[in-house]
């Protein structure tokens, strides 16, 4: 069953858009941190492997 929603108020729409933007920023920030951590972890692993390979 498809319900038609009343047109959303402009105020709510702008608020929603702002929320979407902040969410995107948070996600990109977290992703950047994760990639940093991942790279650091990979470096650590590579160093450990290099030691064991000798």
Coordinates of N, CA and C in Angstrom, one line a residue:
X1 N 0.8 -1.2 0.0 CA 0.0 0.0 0.0 C 0.9 1.3 0.0
X2 N 0.6 2.2 -0.9 CA 1.4 3.4 -1.0 C 0.7 4.5 -0.4
X3 N 1.3 5.1 0.6 CA 0.7 6.3 1.2 C 1.4 7.5 0.7
X4 N 0.5 8.5 0.4 CA 1.1 9.8 -0.1 C 1.4 10.7 1.1
X5 N 2.6 11.1 1.3 CA 2.9 12.0 2.4 C 2.6 13.4 2.1
X6 N 2.2 14.2 3.0 CA 2.0 15.6 2.7 C 3.3 16.2 2.4
X7 N 3.3 17.3 1.6 CA 4.6 17.9 1.3 C 5.3 18.4 2.5
X8 N 6.6 18.1 2.6 CA 7.3 18.4 3.8 C 7.5 20.0 3.9
X9 N 7.5 20.5 5.1 CA 7.7 21.9 5.2 C 9.2 22.3 4.8
X10 N 9.4 23.4 4.3 CA 10.7 23.9 3.9 C 11.7 23.8 5.0
X11 N 11.2 24.2 6.2 CA 12.1 24.3 7.4 C 12.6 22.9 7.6
X12 N 11.7 21.9 7.6 CA 12.1 20.5 7.9 C 13.1 20.0 6.8
X13 N 12.8 20.4 5.6 CA 13.7 19.9 4.5 C 15.1 20.5 4.7
X14 N 15.2 21.8 5.0 CA 16.6 22.4 5.1 C 17.2 21.7 6.3
X15 N 16.5 21.5 7.4 CA 17.1 20.8 8.6 C 17.6 19.5 8.2
X16 N 16.8 18.7 7.5 CA 17.2 17.4 7.0 C 18.5 17.4 6.2
X17 N 18.5 18.4 5.3 CA 19.7 18.5 4.4 C 20.9 18.8 5.3
X18 N 20.8 19.6 6.3 CA 21.9 20.0 7.1 C 22.4 18.7 7.9
X19 N 21.4 17.9 8.3 CA 21.8 16.7 9.0 C 22.5 15.8 8.1
X20 N 22.1 15.7 6.8 CA 22.8 14.8 5.9 C 24.2 15.2 5.7
X21 N 24.4 16.5 5.6 CA 25.8 17.1 5.4 C 26.7 16.7 6.6
X22 N 26.1 16.9 7.8 CA 27.0 16.6 9.0 C 27.3 15.2 9.1
X23 N 26.3 14.3 8.7 CA 26.5 12.9 8.7 C 27.6 12.5 7.7
X24 N 27.6 13.1 6.5 CA 28.6 12.9 5.5 C 30.0 13.2 6.1
X25 N 30.0 14.4 6.7 CA 31.3 14.9 7.2 C 31.8 13.9 8.3
X26 N 30.9 13.5 9.2 CA 31.3 12.5 10.2 C 31.9 11.2 9.6
X27 N 31.2 10.7 8.6 CA 31.6 9.5 7.9 C 32.9 9.6 7.3
X28 N 33.1 10.7 6.5 CA 34.4 10.9 5.8 C 35.5 11.0 6.9
X29 N 35.3 11.7 8.0 CA 36.3 11.9 9.0 C 36.6 10.5 9.6
X30 N 35.6 9.7 9.9 CA 35.9 8.4 10.5 C 36.7 7.5 9.5
X31 N 36.3 7.6 8.2 CA 36.9 6.8 7.2 C 38.4 7.2 7.1
X32 N 38.7 8.5 7.1 CA 40.1 9.0 7.1 C 40.9 8.4 8.2
X33 N 40.3 8.5 9.4 CA 40.9 8.0 10.6 C 41.2 6.5 10.5
X34 N 40.2 5.8 10.0 CA 40.3 4.3 9.8 C 41.4 4.0 8.8
X35 N 41.5 4.7 7.7 CA 42.6 4.4 6.7 C 43.9 4.7 7.3
X36 N 44.0 5.8 8.1 CA 45.3 6.1 8.8 C 45.7 5.0 9.7
X37 N 44.7 4.5 10.5 CA 45.0 3.5 11.5 C 45.4 2.2 10.7
X38 N 44.7 1.9 9.6 CA 45.0 0.7 8.8 C 46.4 0.8 8.3
X39 N 46.8 2.0 7.7 CA 48.1 2.1 7.1 C 49.2 1.9 8.2
X40 N 48.9 2.5 9.4 CA 49.9 2.4 10.5 C 50.0 0.9 10.9
X41 N 48.9 0.2 10.9 CA 48.8 -1.2 11.3 C 49.6 -2.0 10.3
X42 N 49.4 -1.7 9.0 CA 50.1 -2.4 7.9 C 51.6 -2.2 8.0
X43 N 52.0 -1.0 8.3 CA 53.4 -0.7 8.5 C 54.0 -1.6 9.6
X44 N 53.3 -1.6 10.7 CA 53.7 -2.4 11.9 C 53.9 -3.9 11.5
X45 N 52.9 -4.4 10.8 CA 52.9 -5.8 10.3 C 54.1 -6.0 9.4
X46 N 54.3 -5.1 8.5 CA 55.4 -5.3 7.5 C 56.7 -5.3 8.2
X47 N 56.9 -4.4 9.2 CA 58.1 -4.4 10.0 C 58.3 -5.7 10.7
X48 N 57.3 -6.2 11.3 CA 57.4 -7.4 12.0 C 57.7 -8.6 11.1
X49 N 57.1 -8.6 9.9 CA 57.4 -9.6 8.9 C 58.9 -9.5 8.5
X50 N 59.3 -8.3 8.3 CA 60.7 -8.1 7.8 C 61.7 -8.7 8.8
X51 N 61.4 -8.5 10.1 CA 62.2 -9.0 11.2 C 62.3 -10.5 11.1
X52 N 61.1 -11.1 11.0 CA 61.0 -12.6 11.0 C 61.6 -13.2 9.8
X53 N 61.6 -12.5 8.6 CA 62.1 -13.0 7.4 C 63.6 -13.1 7.4
X54 N 64.3 -12.2 8.2 CA 65.7 -12.2 8.2 C 66.3 -13.5 8.7

